[in-house]
Structure formats: structure tokens, C-alpha cells
Short mmCIF file of C-alpha atoms in Angstrom, two decimals:
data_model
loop_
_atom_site.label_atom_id
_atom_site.label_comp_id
_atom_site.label_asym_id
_atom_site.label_seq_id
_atom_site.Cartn_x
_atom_site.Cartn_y
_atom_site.Cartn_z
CA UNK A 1327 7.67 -66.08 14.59
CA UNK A 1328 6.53 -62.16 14.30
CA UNK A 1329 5.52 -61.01 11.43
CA UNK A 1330 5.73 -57.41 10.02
CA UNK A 1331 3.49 -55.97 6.98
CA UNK A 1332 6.00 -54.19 6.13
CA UNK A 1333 6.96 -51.44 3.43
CA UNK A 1334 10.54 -50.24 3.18
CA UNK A 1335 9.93 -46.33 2.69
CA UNK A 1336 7.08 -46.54 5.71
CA UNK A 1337 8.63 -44.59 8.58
CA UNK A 1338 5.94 -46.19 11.07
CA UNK A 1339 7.14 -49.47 9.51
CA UNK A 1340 10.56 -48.49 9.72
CA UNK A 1341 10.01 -47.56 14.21
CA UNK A 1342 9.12 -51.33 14.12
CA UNK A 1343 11.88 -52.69 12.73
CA UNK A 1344 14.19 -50.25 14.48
CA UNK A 1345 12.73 -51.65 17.69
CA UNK A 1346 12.53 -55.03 17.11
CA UNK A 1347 16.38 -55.40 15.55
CA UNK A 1348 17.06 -53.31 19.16
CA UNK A 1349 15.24 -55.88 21.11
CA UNK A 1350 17.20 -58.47 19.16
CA UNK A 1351 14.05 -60.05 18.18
CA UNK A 1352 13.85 -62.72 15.00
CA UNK A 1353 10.95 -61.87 13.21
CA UNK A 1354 9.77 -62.16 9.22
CA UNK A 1355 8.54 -59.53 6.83
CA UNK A 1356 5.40 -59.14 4.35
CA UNK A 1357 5.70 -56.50 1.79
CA UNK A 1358 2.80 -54.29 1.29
CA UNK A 1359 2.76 -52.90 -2.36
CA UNK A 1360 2.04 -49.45 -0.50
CA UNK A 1361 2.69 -47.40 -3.52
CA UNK A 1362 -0.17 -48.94 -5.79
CA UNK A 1363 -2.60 -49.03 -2.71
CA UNK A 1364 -1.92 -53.07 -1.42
CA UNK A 1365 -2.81 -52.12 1.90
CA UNK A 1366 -6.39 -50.54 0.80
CA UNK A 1367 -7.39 -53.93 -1.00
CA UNK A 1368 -10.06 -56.52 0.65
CA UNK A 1369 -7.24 -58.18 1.40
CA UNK A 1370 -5.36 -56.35 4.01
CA UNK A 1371 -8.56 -54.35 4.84
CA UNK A 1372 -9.57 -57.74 6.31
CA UNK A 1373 -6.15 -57.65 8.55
CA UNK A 1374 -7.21 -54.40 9.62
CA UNK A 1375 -9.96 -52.76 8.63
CA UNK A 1376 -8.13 -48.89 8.79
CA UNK A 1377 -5.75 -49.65 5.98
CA UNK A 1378 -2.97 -49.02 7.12
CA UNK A 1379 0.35 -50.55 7.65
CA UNK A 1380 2.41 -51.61 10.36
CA UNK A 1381 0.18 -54.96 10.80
CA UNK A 1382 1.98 -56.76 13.24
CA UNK A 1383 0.97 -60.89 13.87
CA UNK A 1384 2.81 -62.21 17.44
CA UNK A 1385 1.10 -65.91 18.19
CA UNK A 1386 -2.38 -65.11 18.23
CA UNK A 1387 -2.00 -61.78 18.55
CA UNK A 1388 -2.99 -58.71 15.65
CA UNK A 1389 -2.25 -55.79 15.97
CA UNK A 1390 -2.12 -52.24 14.45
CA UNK A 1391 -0.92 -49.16 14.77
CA UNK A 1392 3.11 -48.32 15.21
CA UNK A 1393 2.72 -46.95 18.78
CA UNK A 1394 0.63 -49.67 20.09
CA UNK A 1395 2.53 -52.13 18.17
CA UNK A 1396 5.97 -51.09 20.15
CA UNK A 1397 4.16 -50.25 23.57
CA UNK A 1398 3.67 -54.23 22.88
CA UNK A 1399 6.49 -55.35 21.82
CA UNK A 1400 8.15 -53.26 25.16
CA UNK A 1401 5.95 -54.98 27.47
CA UNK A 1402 6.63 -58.76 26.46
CA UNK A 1403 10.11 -58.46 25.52
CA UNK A 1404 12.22 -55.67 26.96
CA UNK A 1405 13.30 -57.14 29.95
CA UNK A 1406 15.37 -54.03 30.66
CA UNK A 1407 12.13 -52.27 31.23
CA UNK A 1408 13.97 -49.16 29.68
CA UNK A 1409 11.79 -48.41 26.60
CA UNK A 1410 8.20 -48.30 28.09
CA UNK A 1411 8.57 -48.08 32.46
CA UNK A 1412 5.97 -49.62 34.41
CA UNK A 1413 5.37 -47.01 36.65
CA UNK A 1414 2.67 -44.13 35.91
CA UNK A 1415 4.30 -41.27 35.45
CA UNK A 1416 7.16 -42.68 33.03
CA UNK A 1417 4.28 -44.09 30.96
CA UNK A 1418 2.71 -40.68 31.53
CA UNK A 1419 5.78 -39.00 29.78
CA UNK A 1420 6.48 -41.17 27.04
CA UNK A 1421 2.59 -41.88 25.93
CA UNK A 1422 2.54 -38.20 25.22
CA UNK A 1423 5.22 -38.55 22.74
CA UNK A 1424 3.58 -41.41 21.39
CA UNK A 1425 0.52 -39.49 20.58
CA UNK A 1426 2.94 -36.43 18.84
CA UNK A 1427 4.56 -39.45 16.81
CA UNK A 1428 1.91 -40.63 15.88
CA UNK A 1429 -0.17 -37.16 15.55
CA UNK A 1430 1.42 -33.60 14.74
CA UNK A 1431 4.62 -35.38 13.74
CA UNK A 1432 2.53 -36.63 10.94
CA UNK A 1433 2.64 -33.48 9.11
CA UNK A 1434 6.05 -34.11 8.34
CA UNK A 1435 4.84 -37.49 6.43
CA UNK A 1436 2.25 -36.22 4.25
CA UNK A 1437 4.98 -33.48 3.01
CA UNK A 1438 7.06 -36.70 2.06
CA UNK A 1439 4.26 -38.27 0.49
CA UNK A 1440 3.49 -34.52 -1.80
CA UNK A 1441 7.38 -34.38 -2.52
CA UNK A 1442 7.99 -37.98 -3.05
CA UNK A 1443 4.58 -39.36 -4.78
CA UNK A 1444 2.92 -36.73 -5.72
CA UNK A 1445 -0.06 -36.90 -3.32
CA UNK A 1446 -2.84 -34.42 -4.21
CA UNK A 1447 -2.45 -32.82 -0.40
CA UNK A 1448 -1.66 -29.10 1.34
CA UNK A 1449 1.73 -28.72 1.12
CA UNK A 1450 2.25 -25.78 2.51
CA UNK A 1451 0.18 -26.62 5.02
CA UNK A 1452 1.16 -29.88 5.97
CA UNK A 1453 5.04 -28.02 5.99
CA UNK A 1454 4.04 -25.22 8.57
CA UNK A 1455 2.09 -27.81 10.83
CA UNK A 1456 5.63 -30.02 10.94
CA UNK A 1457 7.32 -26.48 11.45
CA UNK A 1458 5.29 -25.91 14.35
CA UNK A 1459 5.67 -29.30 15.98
CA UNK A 1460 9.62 -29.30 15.60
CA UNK A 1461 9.80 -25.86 17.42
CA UNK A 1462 8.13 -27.02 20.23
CA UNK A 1463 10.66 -30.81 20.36
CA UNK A 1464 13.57 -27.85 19.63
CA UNK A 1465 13.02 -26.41 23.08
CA UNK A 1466 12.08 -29.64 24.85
CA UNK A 1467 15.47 -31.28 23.79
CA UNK A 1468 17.28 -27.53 24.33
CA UNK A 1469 18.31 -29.23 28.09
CA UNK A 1470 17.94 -32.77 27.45
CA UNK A 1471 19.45 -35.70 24.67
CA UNK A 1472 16.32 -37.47 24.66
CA UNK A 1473 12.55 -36.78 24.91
CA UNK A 1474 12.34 -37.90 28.28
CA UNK A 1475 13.71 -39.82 31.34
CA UNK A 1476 17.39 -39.62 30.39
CA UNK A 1477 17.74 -42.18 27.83
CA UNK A 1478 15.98 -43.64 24.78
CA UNK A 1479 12.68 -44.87 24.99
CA UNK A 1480 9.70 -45.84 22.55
CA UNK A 1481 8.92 -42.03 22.87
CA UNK A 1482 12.13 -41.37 20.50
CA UNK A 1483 11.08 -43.61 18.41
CA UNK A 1484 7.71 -42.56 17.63
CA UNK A 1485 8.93 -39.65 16.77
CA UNK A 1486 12.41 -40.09 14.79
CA UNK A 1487 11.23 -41.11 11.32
CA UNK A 1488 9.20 -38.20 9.86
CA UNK A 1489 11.58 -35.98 12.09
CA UNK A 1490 14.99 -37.27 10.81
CA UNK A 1491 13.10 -37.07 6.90
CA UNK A 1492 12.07 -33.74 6.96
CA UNK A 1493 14.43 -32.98 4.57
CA UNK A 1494 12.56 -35.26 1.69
CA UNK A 1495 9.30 -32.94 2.65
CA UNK A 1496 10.96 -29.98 1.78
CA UNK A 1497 11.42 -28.87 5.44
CA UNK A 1498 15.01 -27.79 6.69
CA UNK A 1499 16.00 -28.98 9.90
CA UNK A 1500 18.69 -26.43 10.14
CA UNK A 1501 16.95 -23.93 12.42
CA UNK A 1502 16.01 -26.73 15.09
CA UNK A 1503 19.94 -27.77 16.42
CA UNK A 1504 18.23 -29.42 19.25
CA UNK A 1505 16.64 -31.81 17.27
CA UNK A 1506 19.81 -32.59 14.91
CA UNK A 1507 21.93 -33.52 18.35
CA UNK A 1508 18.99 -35.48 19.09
CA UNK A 1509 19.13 -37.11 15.74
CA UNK A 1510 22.87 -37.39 16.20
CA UNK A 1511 22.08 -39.16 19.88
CA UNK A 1512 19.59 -41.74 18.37
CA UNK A 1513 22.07 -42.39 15.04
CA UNK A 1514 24.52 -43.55 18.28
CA UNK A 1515 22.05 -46.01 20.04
CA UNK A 1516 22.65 -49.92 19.99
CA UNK A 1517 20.75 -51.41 17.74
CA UNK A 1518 20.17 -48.70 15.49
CA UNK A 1519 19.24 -49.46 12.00
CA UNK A 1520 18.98 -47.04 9.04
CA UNK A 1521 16.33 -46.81 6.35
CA UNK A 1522 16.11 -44.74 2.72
CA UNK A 1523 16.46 -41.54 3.34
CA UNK A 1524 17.88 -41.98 6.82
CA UNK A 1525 21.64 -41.88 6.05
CA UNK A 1526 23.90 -43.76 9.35
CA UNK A 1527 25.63 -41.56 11.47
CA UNK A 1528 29.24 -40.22 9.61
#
């Protein structure tokens, strides 16, 4: 059986769940008491020594890390091959995404975390560096419905969380219509699964 550290308001916990419930994958959940710091105790520190959650346990297998975690979880069960292509330059494509999801998009988190738990960090800072990143996935999506290749891959995923919550960072989404058709587009995929602050499609 997989199992998933897992906290509920984590939108890197919440692209592994997406993923897995899209794979139609059983798997179990662990809650990580992320709001009084579970995940920094000798405890999880020993499952990985980062801090961090998603932890993901497959067989023998630990790993961290959302992207990694679902570049895995492609290879050994999609047997569609859609989400993570074997060949180099689809990987090519969608592994730069995976770094913005789990880089620049970022920005877009640590507003949440200000707004939301009162996190001592730059606001206004963290607010124009997610600003900057959603201009430049505005005009990639301006001729396109998904980041790349045609169709959903892990690459939307990475990235949907911390775009899709903006809003609880105190960033408005309105001037980036791209990215709410996109948002629309993924809202429509099979399989997709909502989380707080991630309202289903109307």
C-alpha cells in the first residue's frame, strides 16, 4: 500500500493526491501536524532529513519531494504514458515546469502562508515574485489549454496549487485570463479532486 505524509492545506501534498486519485491508485494517508511544526520534529526529520512534506513510502521505496514523487508515480503506474512521455524532448518540456512548480511558483505559497498563518516573511515580495511568474504562464497558455504537449501532464500539476490559490495570498488572478481558462481546463480533467481553498468547477 502507498503511503502519503500528508497535510490537507499542503498544495504539494494536495498534486499527490490529485495524481494518485487520477491514476486510480489505493493508497493510505499520515497526517503531519504541519501547523505546529510535526514535520520539523526528530521524527519525520528521520523520514527525510529536509523537513518537509510530501513523504511518500511505495514498497521499499522513500521518497521526497512533490515533483519527484509524481515523475515516480508516472513512471510505474501510468500506463497511458500521458503524464510524464518517455521520449527526451517531452520530458524536456514538462521537467521545466516541474522546476517552476516547484520553484518561482513558490512565491505564491509563502504569500498563503503570511495571509493564512501569519508567517514572519516578505509579503510584498513574495506577491510581486508570484506576479512575475504568472505573467510569464499568462502568455505561454495565451495559444495553448495546457502547459505543454496538448493535454495534461505532471507539468500542470506542479504548477496548479499555489496558482489556482493565489487568491488566499492576496494576489488577484484577474489580470492573467490565460491562466483562469487554464484553471477552468484542469477543474474539467478526469480524476480531478478539489482541496480547501480550491472550490470544483461551477
Amino acid at each position: 500500500m502507498i503511503t502519503l505524509y500528508d497535510f490537507e492545506l499542503s498544495g504539494s501534498c494536495y498534486k499527490i493526491r490529485m495524481f494518485m486519485n487520477i491514476l486510480d491508485l489505493s493508497y493510505k494517508t499520515i497526517p503531519v501536524d504541519f501547523v505546529n511544526k510535526e514535520h520539523k520534529t526528530d521524527k519525520y526529520t528521520a523520514l527525510n532529513a529536509f523537513g518537509e512534506i510530501p513523504i511518500l513510502d511505495d514498497d521499499d521505496l522513500r521518497l521526497r519531494d512533490a515533483q519527484a514523487i509524481m515523475v515516480y508515480l508516472a513512471k510505474k503506474y501510468d500506463k497511458s504514458n500521458q503524464w510524464y512521455p518517455d521520449d527526451a524532448r517531452s520530458m524536456g518540456l514538462i521537467q521545466q515546469w516541474l522546476s517552476t512548480g516547484g520553484g518561482e511558483i513558490m512565491n505564491s505559497a509563502g504569500a498563503r502562508l503570511v495571509k493564512i498563518l501569519n508567517y514572519p516573511l516578505d509579503l510584498e515580495k513574495l506577491q510581486a515574485g508570484a506576479r512575475r511568474v504568472f505573467k510569464i504562464m499568462d502568455d505561454h497558455l495565451a495559444d495553448r489549454d495546457f502547459l505543454e504537449l496538448g493535454h495534461p501532464t505532471i507539468a500542470d500539476i506542479a504548477c496548479f496549487p499555489y496558482t489556482a490559490m493565489a487568491g488566499e495570498g492576496g494576489i488577484d488572478l484577474a489580470p492573467y485570463p490565460n491562466i483562469l481558462k487554464w484553471i477552468g481546463n484542469m477543474k474539467r480533467m478526469p480524476g480531478f479532486i478539489t482541496m480547501p481553498g480550491i472550490p470544483a468547477a461551477a
